[in-house]
Structures are given as C-alpha cells and as structure tokens.
Short mmCIF file of C-alpha atoms in Angstrom, two decimals:
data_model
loop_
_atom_site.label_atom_id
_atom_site.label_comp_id
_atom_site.label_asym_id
_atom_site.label_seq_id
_atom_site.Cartn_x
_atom_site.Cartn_y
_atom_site.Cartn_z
CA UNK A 238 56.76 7.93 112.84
CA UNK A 239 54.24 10.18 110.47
CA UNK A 240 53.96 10.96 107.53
CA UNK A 241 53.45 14.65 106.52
CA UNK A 242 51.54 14.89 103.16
CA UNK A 243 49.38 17.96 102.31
CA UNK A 244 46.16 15.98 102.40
CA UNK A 245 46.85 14.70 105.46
CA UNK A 246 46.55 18.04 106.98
CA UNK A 247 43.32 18.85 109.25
CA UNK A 248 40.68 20.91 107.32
CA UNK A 249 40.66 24.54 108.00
CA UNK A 250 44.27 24.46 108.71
CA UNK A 251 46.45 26.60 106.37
CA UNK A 252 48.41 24.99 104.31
CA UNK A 253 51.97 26.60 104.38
CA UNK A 254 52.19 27.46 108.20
CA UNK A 255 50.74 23.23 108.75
CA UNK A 256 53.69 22.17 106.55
CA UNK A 257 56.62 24.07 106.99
CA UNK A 258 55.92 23.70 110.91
CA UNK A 259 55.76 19.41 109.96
CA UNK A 260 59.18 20.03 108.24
CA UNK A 261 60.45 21.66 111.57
CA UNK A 262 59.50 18.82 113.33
CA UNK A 263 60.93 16.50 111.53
CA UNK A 264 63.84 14.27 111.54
CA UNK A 265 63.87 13.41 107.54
CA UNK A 266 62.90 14.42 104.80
CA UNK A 267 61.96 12.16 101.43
CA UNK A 268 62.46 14.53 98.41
CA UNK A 269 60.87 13.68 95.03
CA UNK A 270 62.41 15.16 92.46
CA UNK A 271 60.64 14.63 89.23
CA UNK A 272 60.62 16.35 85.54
CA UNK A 273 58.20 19.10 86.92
CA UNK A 274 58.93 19.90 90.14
CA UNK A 275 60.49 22.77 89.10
CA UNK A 276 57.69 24.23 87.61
CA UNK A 277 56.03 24.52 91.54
CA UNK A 278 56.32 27.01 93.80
CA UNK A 279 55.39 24.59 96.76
CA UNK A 280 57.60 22.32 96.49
CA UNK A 281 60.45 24.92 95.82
CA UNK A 282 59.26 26.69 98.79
CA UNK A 283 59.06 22.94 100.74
CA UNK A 284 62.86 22.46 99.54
CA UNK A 285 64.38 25.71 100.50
CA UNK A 286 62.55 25.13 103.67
CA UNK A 287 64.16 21.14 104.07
CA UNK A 288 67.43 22.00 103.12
CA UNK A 289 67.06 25.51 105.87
CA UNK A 290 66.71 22.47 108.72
CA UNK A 291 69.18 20.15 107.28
CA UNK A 292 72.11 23.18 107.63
CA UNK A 293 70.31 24.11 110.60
CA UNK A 294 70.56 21.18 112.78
CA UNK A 295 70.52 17.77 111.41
CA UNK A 296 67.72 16.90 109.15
CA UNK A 297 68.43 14.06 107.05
CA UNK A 298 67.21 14.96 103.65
CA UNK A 299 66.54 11.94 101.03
CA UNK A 300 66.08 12.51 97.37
CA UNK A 301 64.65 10.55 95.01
CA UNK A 302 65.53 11.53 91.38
CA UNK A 303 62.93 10.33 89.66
CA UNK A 304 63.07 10.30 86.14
CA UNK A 305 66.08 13.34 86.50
CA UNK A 306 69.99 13.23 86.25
CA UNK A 307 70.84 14.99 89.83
CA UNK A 308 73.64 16.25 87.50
CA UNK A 309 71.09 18.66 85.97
CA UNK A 310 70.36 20.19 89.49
CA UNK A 311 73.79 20.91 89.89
CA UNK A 312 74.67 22.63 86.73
CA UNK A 313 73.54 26.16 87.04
CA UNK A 314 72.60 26.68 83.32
CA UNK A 315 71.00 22.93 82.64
CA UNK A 316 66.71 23.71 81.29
CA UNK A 317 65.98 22.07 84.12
CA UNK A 318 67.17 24.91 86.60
CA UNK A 319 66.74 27.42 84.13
CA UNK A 320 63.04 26.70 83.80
CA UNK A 321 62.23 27.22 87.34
CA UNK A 322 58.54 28.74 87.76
CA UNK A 323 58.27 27.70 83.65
CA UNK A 324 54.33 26.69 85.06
CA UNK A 325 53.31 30.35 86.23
CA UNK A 326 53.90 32.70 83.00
CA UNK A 327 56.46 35.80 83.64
CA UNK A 328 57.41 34.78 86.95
CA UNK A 329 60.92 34.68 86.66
CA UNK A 330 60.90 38.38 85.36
CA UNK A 331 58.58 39.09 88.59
CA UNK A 332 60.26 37.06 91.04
CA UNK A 333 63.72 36.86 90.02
CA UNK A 334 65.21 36.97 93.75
CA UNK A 335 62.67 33.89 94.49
CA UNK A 336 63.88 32.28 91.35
CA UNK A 337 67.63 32.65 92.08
CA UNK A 338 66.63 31.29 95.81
CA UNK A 339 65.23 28.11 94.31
CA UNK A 340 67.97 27.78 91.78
CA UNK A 341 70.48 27.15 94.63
CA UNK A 342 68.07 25.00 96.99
CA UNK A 343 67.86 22.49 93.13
CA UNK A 344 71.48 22.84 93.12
CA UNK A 345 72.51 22.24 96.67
CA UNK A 346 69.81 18.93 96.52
CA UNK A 347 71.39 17.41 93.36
CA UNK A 348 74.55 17.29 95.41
CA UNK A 349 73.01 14.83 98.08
CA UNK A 350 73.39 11.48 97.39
CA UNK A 351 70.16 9.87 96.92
CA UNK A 352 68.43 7.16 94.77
CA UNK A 353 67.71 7.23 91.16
CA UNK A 354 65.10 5.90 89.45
CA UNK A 355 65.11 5.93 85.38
CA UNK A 356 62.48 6.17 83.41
CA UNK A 357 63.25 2.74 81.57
CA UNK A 358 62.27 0.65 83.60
CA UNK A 359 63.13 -2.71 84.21
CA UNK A 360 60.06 -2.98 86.48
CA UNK A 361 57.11 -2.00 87.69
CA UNK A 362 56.70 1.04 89.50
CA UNK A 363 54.74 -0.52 92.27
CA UNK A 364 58.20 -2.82 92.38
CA UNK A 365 60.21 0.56 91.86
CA UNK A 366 58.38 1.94 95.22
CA UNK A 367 58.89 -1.16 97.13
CA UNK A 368 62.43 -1.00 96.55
CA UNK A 369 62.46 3.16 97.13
CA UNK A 370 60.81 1.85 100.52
CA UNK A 371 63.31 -0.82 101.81
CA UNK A 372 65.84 1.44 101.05
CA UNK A 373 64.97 4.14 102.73
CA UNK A 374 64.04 2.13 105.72
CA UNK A 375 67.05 0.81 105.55
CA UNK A 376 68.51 4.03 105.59
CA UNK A 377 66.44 5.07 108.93
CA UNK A 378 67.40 1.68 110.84
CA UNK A 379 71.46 3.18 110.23
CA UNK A 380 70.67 6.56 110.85
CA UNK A 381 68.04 5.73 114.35
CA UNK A 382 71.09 6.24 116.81
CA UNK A 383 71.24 9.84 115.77
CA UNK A 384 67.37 10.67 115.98
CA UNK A 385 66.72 12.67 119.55
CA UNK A 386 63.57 13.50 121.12
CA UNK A 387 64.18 16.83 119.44
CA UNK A 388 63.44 17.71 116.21
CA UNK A 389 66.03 18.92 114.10
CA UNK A 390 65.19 22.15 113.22
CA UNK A 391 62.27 23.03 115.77
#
C-alpha cells in the first residue's frame, strides 16, 4: 500500500500527469473535504479525476467532511458550491464550463457516505485522525476481497 501525496512525488516530475496517473492506479481514494477546498483548482481537478475512476471501474472513494455538512455539496445553490474558484478572481466568468464540471464532481461526492468530523470538537485532532485512521482501515480490511491486481481505473 502507498500513499500518493504531492510531495511525495520525485523531483522533476510534473505534477498533474504524476498524480492523476497515482489516481489511476489506485484502488481508493481518501477525500478531504474541508471549508476551502473549493476555492482549488487541484483538488477540483483531483476529484473530477477520483470520481472519473470510481464510475469507471471500481475505485472506492472515501470522504472526509471535515468541518462541512456533505448536505452543502449536494445542494446546487449552497455558498459552498456556488463559490467554486472564489480563490482565483473572475474565474468563474472565464471558466464557467470548468466551474459547472466541478460543481457536479462537489455534488456527486457529498452523496457518498463518508465520515464527518465537526469543528467542535470533543477531542483532539491528533485523536480525531486516529479515529479517521481506524476507520478507514477498517473500511479496507471489509473492502480487501474486492481489491485485484488491477487497478481500478488504469
């Protein structure tokens, strides 16, 4: 098992081709969704890439919600969906096929189950992660019989 992070990519390799070719190769996919991720283009173009394998062929695709209602992602006029690109200024107005892209690929994530975390916590978010962790090991232990020696979208 590896972990796919964009600092963990070899220098001199470019970025997008490195990661969307890790997502290929993949079996799951952890997405964190957090009060700004819709405000970047990578990780819009990272989702719409994740959820492309998961209808593809089988990626299992995780979300975290952290600090989010997934019931925002699904509501096509919530600020949260609305503001997508909110970080680059006029890029809706210049991209607004790219923007409605990403609007689905929010929506179609808020409707997978995932795990929650609020931002009144009860805990530590070292304790938070630990938690995230056994779950989603957990989560891999009942979903192993499925895994191949192929990926699922390669």
């Amino acid at each position: 098992m590896r972990t796919v992070v964009d600092y963990t990519l070899d220098r001199g390799e470019e970025i997008w081709p490195a990661i969307e070719e890790a997502i290929k190769q993949s079996n799951i996919a952890v997405v964190v969704v957090s009060q700004n991720y819709h405000c970047s283009p990578w990780c819009l173009d990272e989702l719409e890439k994740i959820l492309e394998c998961r209808k593809k062929g089988g990626l299992i695709v995780l979300p975290i919600f952290w600090g989010i209602d997934a019931r925002e992602l699904r509501e096509p006029s919530s600020s949260f969906v609305e503001n997508i690109g909110q970080g680059e200024e006029g890029f809706k107005q210049k991209n607004p096929h790219l923007a409605q892209r990403w609007k689905k690929a929010l929506q179609a994530v808020g409707r997978i189950i995932g795990f929650t975390v609020n931002a009144s916590l009860d805990r530590t978010e070292a304790e938070v992660i630990e938690a995230l962790a056994d779950e989603i090991a957990a989560e891999l232990n009942r979903s192993a019989s499925i895994f191949t020696s192929h990926p699922a979208c390669g």
